[in-house]
Coordinates of C-alpha atoms and ligand atoms in Angstrom, one line a residue:
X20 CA 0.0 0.0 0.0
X21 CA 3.3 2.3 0.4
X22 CA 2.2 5.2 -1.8
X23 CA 1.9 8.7 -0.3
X24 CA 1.1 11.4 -3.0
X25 CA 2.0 10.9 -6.1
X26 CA 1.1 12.9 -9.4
X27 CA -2.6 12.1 -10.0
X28 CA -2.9 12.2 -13.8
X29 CA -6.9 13.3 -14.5
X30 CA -8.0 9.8 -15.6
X31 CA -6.5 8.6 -12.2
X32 CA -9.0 10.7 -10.5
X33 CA -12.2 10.4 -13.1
X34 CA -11.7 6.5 -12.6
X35 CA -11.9 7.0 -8.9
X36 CA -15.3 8.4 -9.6
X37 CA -16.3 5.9 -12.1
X38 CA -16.3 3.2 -9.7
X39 CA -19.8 1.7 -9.6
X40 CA -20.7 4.4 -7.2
X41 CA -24.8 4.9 -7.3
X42 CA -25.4 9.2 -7.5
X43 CA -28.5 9.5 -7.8
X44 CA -29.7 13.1 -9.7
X45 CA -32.7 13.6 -11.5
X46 CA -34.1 10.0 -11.6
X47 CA -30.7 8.3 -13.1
X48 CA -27.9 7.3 -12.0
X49 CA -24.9 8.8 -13.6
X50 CA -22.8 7.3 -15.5
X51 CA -19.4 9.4 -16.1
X52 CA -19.4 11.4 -13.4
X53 CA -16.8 13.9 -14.7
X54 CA -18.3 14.8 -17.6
X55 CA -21.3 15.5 -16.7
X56 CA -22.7 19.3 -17.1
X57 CA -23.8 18.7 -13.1
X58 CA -20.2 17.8 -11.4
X59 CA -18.0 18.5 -14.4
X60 CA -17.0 21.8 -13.0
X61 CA -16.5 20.9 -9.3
X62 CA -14.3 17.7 -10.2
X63 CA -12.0 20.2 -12.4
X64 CA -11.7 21.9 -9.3
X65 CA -10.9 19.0 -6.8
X66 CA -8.7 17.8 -9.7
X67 CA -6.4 21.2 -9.4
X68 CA -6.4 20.9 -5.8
X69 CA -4.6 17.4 -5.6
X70 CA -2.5 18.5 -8.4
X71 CA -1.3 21.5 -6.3
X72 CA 0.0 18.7 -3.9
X73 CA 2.8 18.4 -6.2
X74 CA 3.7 21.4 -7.4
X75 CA 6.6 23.1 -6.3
X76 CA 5.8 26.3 -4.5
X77 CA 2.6 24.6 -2.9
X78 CA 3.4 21.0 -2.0
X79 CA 5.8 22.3 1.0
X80 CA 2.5 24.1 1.9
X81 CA 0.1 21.6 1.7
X82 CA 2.1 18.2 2.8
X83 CA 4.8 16.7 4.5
X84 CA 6.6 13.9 4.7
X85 CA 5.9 10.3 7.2
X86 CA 8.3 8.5 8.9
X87 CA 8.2 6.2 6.2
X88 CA 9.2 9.4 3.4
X89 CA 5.9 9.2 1.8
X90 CA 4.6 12.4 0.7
X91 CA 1.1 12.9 2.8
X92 CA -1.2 15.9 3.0
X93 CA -1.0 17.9 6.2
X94 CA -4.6 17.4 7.6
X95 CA -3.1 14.3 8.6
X96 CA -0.5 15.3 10.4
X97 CA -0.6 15.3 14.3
X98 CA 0.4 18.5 15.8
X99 CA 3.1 18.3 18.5
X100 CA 3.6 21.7 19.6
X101 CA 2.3 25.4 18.6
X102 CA 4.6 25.7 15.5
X103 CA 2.8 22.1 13.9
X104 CA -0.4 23.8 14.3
X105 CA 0.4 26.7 12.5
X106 CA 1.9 24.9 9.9
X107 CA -1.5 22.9 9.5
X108 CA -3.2 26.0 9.6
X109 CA -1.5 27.7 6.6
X110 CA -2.1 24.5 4.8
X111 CA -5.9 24.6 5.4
X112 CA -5.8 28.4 4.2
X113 CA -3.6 27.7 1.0
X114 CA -6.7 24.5 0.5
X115 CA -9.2 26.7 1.2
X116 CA -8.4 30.0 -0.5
X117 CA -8.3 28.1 -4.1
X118 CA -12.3 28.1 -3.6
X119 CA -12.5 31.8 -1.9
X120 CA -13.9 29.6 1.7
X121 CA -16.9 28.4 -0.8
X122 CA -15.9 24.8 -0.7
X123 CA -16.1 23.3 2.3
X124 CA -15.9 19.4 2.3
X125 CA -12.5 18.9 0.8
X126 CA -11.5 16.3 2.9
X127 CA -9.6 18.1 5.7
X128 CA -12.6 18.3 7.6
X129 CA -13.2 14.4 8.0
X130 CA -9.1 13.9 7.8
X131 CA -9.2 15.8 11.1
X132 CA -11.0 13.5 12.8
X133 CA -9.5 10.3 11.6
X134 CA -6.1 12.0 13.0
X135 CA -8.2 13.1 16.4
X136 CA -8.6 9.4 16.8
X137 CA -5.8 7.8 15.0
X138 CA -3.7 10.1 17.7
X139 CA -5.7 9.5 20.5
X140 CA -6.1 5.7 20.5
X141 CA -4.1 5.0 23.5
X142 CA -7.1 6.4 25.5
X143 CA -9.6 3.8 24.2
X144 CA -7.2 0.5 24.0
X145 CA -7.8 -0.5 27.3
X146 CA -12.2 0.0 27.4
X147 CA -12.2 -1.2 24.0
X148 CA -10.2 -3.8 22.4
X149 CA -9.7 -3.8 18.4
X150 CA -10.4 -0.1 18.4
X151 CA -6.5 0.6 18.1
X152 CA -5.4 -1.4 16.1
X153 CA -8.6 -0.5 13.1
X154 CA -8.5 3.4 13.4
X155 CA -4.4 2.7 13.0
X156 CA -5.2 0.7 9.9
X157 CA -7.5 3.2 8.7
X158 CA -5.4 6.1 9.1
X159 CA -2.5 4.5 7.6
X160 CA -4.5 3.7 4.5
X161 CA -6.3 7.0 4.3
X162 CA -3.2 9.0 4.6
X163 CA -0.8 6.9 2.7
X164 CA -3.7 6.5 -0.8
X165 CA -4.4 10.0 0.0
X166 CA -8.2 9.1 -0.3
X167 CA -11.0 12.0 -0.3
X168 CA -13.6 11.8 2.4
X169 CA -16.5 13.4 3.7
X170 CA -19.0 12.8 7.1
X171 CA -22.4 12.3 7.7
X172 CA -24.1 12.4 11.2
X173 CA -27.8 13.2 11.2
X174 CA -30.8 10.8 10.9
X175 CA -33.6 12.3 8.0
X176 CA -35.9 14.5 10.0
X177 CA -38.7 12.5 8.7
X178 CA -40.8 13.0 12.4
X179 CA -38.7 15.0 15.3
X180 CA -41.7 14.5 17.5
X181 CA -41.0 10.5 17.6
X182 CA -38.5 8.8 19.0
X183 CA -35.4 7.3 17.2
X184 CA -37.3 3.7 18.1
X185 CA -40.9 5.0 16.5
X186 CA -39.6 5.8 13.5
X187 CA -36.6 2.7 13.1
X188 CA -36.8 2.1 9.7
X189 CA -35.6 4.8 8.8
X190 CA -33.1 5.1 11.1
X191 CA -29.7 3.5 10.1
X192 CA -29.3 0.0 11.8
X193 CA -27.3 -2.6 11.9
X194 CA -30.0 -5.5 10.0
X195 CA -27.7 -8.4 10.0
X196 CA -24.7 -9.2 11.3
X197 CA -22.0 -12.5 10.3
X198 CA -18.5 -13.4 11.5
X199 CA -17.5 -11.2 8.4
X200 CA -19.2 -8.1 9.2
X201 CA -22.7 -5.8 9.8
X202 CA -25.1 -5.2 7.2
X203 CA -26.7 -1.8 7.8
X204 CA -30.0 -0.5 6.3
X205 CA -31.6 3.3 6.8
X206 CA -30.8 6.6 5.7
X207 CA -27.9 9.1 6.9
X208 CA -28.5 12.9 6.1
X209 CA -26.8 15.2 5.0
X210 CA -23.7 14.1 3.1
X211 CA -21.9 17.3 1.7
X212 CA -19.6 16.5 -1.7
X213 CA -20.4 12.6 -1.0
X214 CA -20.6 12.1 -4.9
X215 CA -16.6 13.4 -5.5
X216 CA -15.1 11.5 -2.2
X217 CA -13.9 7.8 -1.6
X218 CA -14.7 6.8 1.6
X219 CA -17.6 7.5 4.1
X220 CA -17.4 8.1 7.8
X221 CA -20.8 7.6 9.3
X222 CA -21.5 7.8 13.3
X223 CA -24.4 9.4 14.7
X224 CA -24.1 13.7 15.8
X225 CA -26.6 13.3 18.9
X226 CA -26.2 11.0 22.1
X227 CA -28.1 7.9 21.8
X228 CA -29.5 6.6 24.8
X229 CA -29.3 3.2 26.2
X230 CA -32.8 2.0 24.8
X231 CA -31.3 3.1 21.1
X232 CA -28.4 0.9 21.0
X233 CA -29.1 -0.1 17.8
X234 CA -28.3 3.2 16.2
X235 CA -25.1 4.0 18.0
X236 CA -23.3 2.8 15.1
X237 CA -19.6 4.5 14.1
X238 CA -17.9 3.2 10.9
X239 CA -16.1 3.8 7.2
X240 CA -18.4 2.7 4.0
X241 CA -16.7 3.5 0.7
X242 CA -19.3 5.1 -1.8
X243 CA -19.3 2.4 -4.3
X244 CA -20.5 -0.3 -1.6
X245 CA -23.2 -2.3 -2.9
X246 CA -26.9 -1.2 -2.6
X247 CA -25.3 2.8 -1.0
X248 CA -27.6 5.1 -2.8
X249 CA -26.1 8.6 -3.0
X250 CA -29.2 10.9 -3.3
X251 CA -28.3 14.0 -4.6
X252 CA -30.7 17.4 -4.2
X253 CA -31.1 19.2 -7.3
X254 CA -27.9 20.7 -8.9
X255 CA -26.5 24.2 -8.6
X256 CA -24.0 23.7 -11.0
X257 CA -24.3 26.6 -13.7
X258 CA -21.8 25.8 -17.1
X259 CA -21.5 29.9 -17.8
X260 CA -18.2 29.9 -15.7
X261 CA -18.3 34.0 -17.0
X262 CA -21.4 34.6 -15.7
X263 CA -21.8 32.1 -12.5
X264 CA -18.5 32.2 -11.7
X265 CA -18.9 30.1 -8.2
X266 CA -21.5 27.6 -9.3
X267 CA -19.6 27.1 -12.3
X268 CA -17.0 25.7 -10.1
X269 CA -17.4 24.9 -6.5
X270 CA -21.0 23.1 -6.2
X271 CA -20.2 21.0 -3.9
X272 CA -23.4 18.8 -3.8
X273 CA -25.3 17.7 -1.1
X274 CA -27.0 14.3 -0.7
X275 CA -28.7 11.9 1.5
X276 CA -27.3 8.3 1.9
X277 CA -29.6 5.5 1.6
X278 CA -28.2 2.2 2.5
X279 CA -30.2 -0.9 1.8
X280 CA -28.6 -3.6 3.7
X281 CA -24.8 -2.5 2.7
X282 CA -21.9 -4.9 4.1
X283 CA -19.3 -3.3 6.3
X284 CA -16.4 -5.4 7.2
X285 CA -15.5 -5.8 10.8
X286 CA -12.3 -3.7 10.3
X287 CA -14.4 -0.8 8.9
X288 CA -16.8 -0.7 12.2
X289 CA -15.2 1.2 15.0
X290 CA -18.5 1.0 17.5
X291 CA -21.4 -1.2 17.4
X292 CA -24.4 -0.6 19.2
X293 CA -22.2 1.2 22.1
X294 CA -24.0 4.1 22.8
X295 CA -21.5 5.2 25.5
X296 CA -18.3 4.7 23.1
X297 CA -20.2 6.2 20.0
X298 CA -20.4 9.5 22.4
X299 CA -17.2 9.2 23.8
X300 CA -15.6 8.9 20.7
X301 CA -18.0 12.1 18.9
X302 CA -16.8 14.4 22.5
X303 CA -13.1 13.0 21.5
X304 CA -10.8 15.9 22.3
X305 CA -8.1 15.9 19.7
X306 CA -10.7 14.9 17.0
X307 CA -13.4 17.6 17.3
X308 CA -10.8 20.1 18.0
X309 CA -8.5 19.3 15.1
X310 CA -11.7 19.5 12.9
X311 CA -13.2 22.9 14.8
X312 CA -9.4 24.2 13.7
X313 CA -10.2 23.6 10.3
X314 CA -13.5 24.6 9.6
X315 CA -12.6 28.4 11.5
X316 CA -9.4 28.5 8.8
X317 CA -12.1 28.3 6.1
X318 CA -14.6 30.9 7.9
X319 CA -11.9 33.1 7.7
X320 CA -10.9 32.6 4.0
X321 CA -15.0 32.8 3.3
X322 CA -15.8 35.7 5.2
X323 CA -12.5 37.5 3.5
X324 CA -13.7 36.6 0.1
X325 CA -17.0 38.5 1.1
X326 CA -15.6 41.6 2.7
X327 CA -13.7 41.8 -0.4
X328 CA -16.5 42.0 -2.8
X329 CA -18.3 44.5 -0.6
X330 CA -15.6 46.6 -0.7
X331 CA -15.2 46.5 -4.5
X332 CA -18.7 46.6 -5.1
X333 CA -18.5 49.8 -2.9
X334 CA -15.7 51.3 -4.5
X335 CA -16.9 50.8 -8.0
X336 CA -20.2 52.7 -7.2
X337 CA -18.6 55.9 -5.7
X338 CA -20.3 54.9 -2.8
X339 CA -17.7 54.4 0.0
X340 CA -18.3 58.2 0.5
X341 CA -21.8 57.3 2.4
X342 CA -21.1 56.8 6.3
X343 CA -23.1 54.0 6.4
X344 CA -21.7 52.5 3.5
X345 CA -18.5 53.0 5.7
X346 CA -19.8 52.0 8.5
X347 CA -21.4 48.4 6.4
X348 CA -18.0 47.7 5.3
X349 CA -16.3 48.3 8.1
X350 CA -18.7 45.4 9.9
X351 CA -17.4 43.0 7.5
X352 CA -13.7 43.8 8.8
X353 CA -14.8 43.4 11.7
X354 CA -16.3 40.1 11.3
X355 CA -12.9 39.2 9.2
X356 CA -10.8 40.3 12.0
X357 CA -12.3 39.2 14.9
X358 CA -12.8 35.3 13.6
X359 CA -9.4 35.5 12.3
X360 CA -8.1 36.9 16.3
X361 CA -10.0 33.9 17.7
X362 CA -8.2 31.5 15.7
X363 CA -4.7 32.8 16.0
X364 CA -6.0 32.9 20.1
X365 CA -7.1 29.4 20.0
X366 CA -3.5 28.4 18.5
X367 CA -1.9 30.8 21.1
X368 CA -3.7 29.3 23.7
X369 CA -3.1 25.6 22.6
X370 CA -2.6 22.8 25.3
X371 CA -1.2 19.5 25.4
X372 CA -3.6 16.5 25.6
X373 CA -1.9 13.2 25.9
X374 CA 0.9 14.4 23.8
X375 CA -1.6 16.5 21.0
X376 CA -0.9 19.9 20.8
X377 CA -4.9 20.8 20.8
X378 CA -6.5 24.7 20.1
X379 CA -8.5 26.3 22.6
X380 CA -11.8 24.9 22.3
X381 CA -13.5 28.3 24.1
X382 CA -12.2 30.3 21.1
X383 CA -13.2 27.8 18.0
X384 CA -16.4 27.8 19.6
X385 CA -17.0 31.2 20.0
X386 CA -15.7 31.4 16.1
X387 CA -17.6 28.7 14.9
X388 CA -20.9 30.2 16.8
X389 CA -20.4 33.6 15.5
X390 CA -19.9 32.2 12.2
X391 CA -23.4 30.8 11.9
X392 CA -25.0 35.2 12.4
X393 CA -21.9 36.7 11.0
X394 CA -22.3 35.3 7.2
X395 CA -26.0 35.6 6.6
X396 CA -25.4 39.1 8.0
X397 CA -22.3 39.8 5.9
X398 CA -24.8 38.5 2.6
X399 CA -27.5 41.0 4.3
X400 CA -24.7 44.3 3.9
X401 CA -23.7 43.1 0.6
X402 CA -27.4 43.5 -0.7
X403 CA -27.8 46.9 1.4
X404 CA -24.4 48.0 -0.4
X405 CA -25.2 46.7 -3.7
X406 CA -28.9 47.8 -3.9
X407 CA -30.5 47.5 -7.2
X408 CA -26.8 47.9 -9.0
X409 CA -27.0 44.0 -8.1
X410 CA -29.0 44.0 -11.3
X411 CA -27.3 46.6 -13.1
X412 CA -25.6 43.4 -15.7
X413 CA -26.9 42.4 -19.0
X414 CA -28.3 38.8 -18.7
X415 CA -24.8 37.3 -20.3
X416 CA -21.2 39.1 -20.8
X417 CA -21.4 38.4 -24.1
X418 CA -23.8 40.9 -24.5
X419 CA -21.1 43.8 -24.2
X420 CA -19.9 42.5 -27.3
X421 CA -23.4 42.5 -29.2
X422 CA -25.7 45.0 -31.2
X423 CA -26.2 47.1 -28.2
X424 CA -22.8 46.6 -26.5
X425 CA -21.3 50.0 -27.3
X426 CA -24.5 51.5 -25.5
X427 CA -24.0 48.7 -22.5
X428 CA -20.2 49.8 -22.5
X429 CA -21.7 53.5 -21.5
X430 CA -23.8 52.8 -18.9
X431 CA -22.6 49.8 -17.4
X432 CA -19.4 51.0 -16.5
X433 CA -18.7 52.0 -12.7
X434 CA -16.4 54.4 -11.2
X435 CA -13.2 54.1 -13.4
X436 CA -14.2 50.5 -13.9
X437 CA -15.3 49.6 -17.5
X438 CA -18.6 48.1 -18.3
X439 CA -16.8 44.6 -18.4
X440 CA -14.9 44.4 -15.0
X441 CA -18.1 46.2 -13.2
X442 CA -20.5 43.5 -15.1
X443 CA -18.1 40.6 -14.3
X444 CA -18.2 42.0 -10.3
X445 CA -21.9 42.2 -9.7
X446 CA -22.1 38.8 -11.5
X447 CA -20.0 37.7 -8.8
X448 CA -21.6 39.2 -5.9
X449 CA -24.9 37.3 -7.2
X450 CA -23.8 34.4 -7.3
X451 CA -22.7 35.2 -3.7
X452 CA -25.9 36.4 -3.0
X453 CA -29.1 35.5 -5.1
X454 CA -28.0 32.2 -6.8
X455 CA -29.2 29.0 -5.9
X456 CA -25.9 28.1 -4.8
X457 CA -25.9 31.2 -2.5
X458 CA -29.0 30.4 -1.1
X459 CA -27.2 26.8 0.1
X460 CA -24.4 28.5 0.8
X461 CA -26.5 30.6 3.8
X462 CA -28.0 28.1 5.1
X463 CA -24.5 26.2 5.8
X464 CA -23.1 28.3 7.4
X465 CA -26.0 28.7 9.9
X466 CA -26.5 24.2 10.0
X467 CA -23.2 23.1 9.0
X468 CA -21.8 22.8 12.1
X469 CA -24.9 21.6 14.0
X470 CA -28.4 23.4 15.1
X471 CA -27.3 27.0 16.2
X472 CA -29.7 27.2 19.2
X473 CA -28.4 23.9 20.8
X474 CA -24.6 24.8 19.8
X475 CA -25.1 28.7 21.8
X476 CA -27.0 26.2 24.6
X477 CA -23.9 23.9 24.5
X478 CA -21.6 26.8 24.7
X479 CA -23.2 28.5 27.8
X480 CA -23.7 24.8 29.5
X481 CA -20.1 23.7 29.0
X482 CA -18.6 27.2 29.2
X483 CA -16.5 27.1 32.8
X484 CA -18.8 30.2 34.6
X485 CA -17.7 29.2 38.2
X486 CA -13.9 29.5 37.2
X487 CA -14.3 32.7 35.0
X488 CA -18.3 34.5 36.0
X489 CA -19.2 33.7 39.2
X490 CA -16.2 33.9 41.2
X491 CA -15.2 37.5 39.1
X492 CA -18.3 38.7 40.1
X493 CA -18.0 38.3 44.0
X494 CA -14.7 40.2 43.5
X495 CA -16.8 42.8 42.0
X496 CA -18.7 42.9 45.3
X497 CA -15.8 42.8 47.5
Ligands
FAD529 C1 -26.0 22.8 3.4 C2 -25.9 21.8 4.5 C3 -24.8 20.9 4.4 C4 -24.6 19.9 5.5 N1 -23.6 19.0 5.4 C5 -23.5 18.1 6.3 C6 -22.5 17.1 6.2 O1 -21.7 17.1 5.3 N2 -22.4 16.2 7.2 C7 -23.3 16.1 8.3 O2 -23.2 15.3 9.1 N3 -24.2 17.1 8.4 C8 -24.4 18.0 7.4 N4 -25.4 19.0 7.6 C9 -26.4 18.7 8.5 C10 -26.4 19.7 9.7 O3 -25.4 19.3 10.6 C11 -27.8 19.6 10.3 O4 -28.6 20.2 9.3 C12 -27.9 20.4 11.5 O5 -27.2 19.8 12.6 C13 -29.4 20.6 11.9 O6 -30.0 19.4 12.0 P1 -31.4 19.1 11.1 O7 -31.2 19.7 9.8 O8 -31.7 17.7 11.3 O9 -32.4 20.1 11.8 P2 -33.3 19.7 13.1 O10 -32.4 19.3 14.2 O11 -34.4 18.8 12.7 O12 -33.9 21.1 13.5 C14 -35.0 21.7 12.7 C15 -35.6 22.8 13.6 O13 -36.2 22.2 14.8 C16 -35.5 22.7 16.0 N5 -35.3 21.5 16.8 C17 -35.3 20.2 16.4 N6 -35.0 19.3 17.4 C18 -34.8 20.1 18.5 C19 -34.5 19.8 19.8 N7 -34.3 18.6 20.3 N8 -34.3 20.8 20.7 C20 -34.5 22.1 20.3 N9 -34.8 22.4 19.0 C21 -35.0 21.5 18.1 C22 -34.2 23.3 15.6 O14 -33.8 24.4 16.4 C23 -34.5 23.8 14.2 O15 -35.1 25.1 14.2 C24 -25.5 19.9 6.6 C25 -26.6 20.8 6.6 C26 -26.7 21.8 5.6 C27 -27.9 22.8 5.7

């Protein structure tokens, strides 16, 4: 299996995808999944990212090398002290910046928490035979084929007002079992970019209690295992790279996984009907802070990308004069800078755990929270800023060129901007803003990361108020 990265040429990668894998999208399955008009332009874009893993000028940035030599990408890598984290997080931002913080899923994010427990498996030997020894095997072969993942934790809402138990066939099981494996059966929602990924990692978000041992299940499936449908929601994907510029190129697709009775090998299942180990293992320090590190690094590259475009957008109208306008754009700084200050804190403030060097998990969380009201609020000032100059574009750019263009070129243009650039930048901000894709891309950013109310409920409840509230406020009273 000794392979590390290597040069993938593109058929390498297309034949990944062509694998037998069932992706569901408008009633078929698809065939080739890199030519067609609904993934073509996302799996271009994966495609250049793996290739940047070998390029000189980026590879230093984005890998480094085992103990065995092998080239490997840096999400795998287990930080050791304050300078490893940094060195992780500049790889993330390199990743993330190709896709301006629009992709999300590329891999790092589940990676993180294969190394969490890859890392941390000394903790678990002792309560859990065989745990060890498969998350050691897993990692190795993740890392060393350099194979794309994703995650997928919630059950289909289907009835929140029943229990897990009422509504159980729906709710991924384990159906049979054999001295070879499980066979599971149900449905896992929601899988972001399952279609252009190798492997699976399934385990359940919420606490399972002990009367729902049956659905505290953690484990890998690969997405071409037999009778794994990959239900994709309708596509965003938008061909006119001029004029969608994002969904031309970073749809990431979203699906739900239906598995009817799929086959998981023993060495693929790390917890089987354990509640207790399933929750101990989702709470898993080095895990789901290694992962928090990564999705803040993007938040930061997103919400750069965004104060950005206001800015230009602003510029380009004349209207940075306003004080509001001022004042708008200077909110979007401030939501830049103070997410990017809570990450460099978290790394500041990073702490050994059983020989991890982990971020602060009080300042990822306060990023991560703020996140979820500072984006659809940054896509709020972009439409205050933009106003109806948002529509100010011909319906294509190729328009400018056409009958009417030289009129177009007069009136289209913006402050010392031509009609072109200021056409191609409101496109832009659209797509940010009114497409489809922006639409999904809002309501990520408030869900991605769990259901807002219960993660600001979380935060107070495991926040420590008797060490730094209550005691600070009888020294107030002194
Ligand atoms: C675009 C997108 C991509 C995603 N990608 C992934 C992914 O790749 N992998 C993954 O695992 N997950 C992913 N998610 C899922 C995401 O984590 C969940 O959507 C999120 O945790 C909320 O769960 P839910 O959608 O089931 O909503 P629910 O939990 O059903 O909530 C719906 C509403 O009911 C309320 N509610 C429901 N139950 C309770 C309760 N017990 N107490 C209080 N209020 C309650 C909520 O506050 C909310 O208002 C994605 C979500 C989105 C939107």
């Amino acid at each position: 299996m000794e392979r590390g990265i290597v040069m993938i040429e593109n058929n390498r990668y297309l034949q990944r995808l062509n694998d037998g894998r069932n992706i569901w999208l408008d009633g078929d399955i698809i065939k080739n999944v890199g030519e067609h008009p609904a993934f073509k332009g996302t799996v271009h874009t994966i495609q250049s990212l793996l290739d940047l893993q070998t390029k000189t000028g980026s590879k230093s940035l984005l890998t480094y090398k085992t103990e065995e030599g092998l080239d490997a990408n840096l999400s795998f890598f287990v930080p050791r002290t304050h300078e490893d984290l940094e060195k992780k997080r500049l790889a993330y931002q390199h990743w993330a910046d190709q896709t301006f913080g629009v992709m999300s899923r590329l891999s790092e994010y589940s990676r993180s928490i294969i190394t969490g427990w890859f890392a941390n498996r000394s903790e678990y030997e002792d309560a859990h035979p065989g745990f060890s020894e498969k998350i050691e095997s897993y990692y190795y072969q993740s890392r060393n084929l350099d194979l794309l993942s994703t995650v997928a934790g919630h059950d289909p809402q289907k009835d929140r007002s029943k229990t897990l138990v009422e509504k159980k066939p729906g709710i991924l099981h384990i159906s049979r079992k054999n001295r070879e494996g499980i066979y599971v059966r149900g449905a896992k929602m929601i899988a972001t970019a399952a279609p252009y990924v190798d492997e699976i990692l399934i385990f359940s978000y919420h606490k399972r209690g002990e009367n729902e041992r049956e659905f505290a299940n953690v484990f890998f499936v690969p997405v071409n295992a037999k009778g794994l449908h990959i239900v994709c929601r309708e596509s965003f994907a938008d061909g006119r790279e001029e004029d969608h510029p994002l969904s031309a190129r970073f749809d990431e697709m979203d699906a739900v996984l239906i598995f009817d009775d799929v086959f998981i090998p023993w060495e693929r299942v790390l917890v089987q009907e354990d509640p207790e180990f399933a929750w101990k293992l989702r709470c898993d320090a080095p895990s789901s802070l290694l992962s928090q590190h990564q999705t803040v690094v993007r938040l930061v590259s997103k919400l750069e990308s965004v104060a950005a475009i206001g800015n230009e957008l602003a510029e380009t109208a004349g209207a940075t004069q306003f004080l509001h306008v001022k004042e708008k754009l200077a909110e979007l700084i401030i939501q830049l800078e103070t997410i990017k200050a809570l990450l460099l804190a978290s790394e500041n403030k990073a702490k050994m755990h059983n020989g991890i060097m982990l971020p602060d998990q009080d300042f990822l969380t306060t990023a991560r929270n703020l996140g979820t009201r500072f984006y659809p609020r940054a896509l709020e000032i972009i439409q205050q800023i933009g106003a109806g100059g948002l529509l100010q574009v011909p319906s294509s750019l190729k328009e400018l060129e056409g009958p009417i263009g030289p009129l177009l070129k007069e009136y289209y243009q913006g402050t010392e901007t031509s009609a072109e650039d200021r056409t191609r930048l409101i496109k832009l901000s659209w797509d940010l803003l009114g497409s489809p894709l922006a639409s999904r891309h809002e309501l990520y950013e408030r869900f991605y990361s769990g259901d807002p109310v219960r993660t600001y409920a979380a935060q107070y409840t495991n926040y420590k108020k008797r060490q730094n509230l209550v005691d600070y406020a009888y020294e107030i009273l002194k």
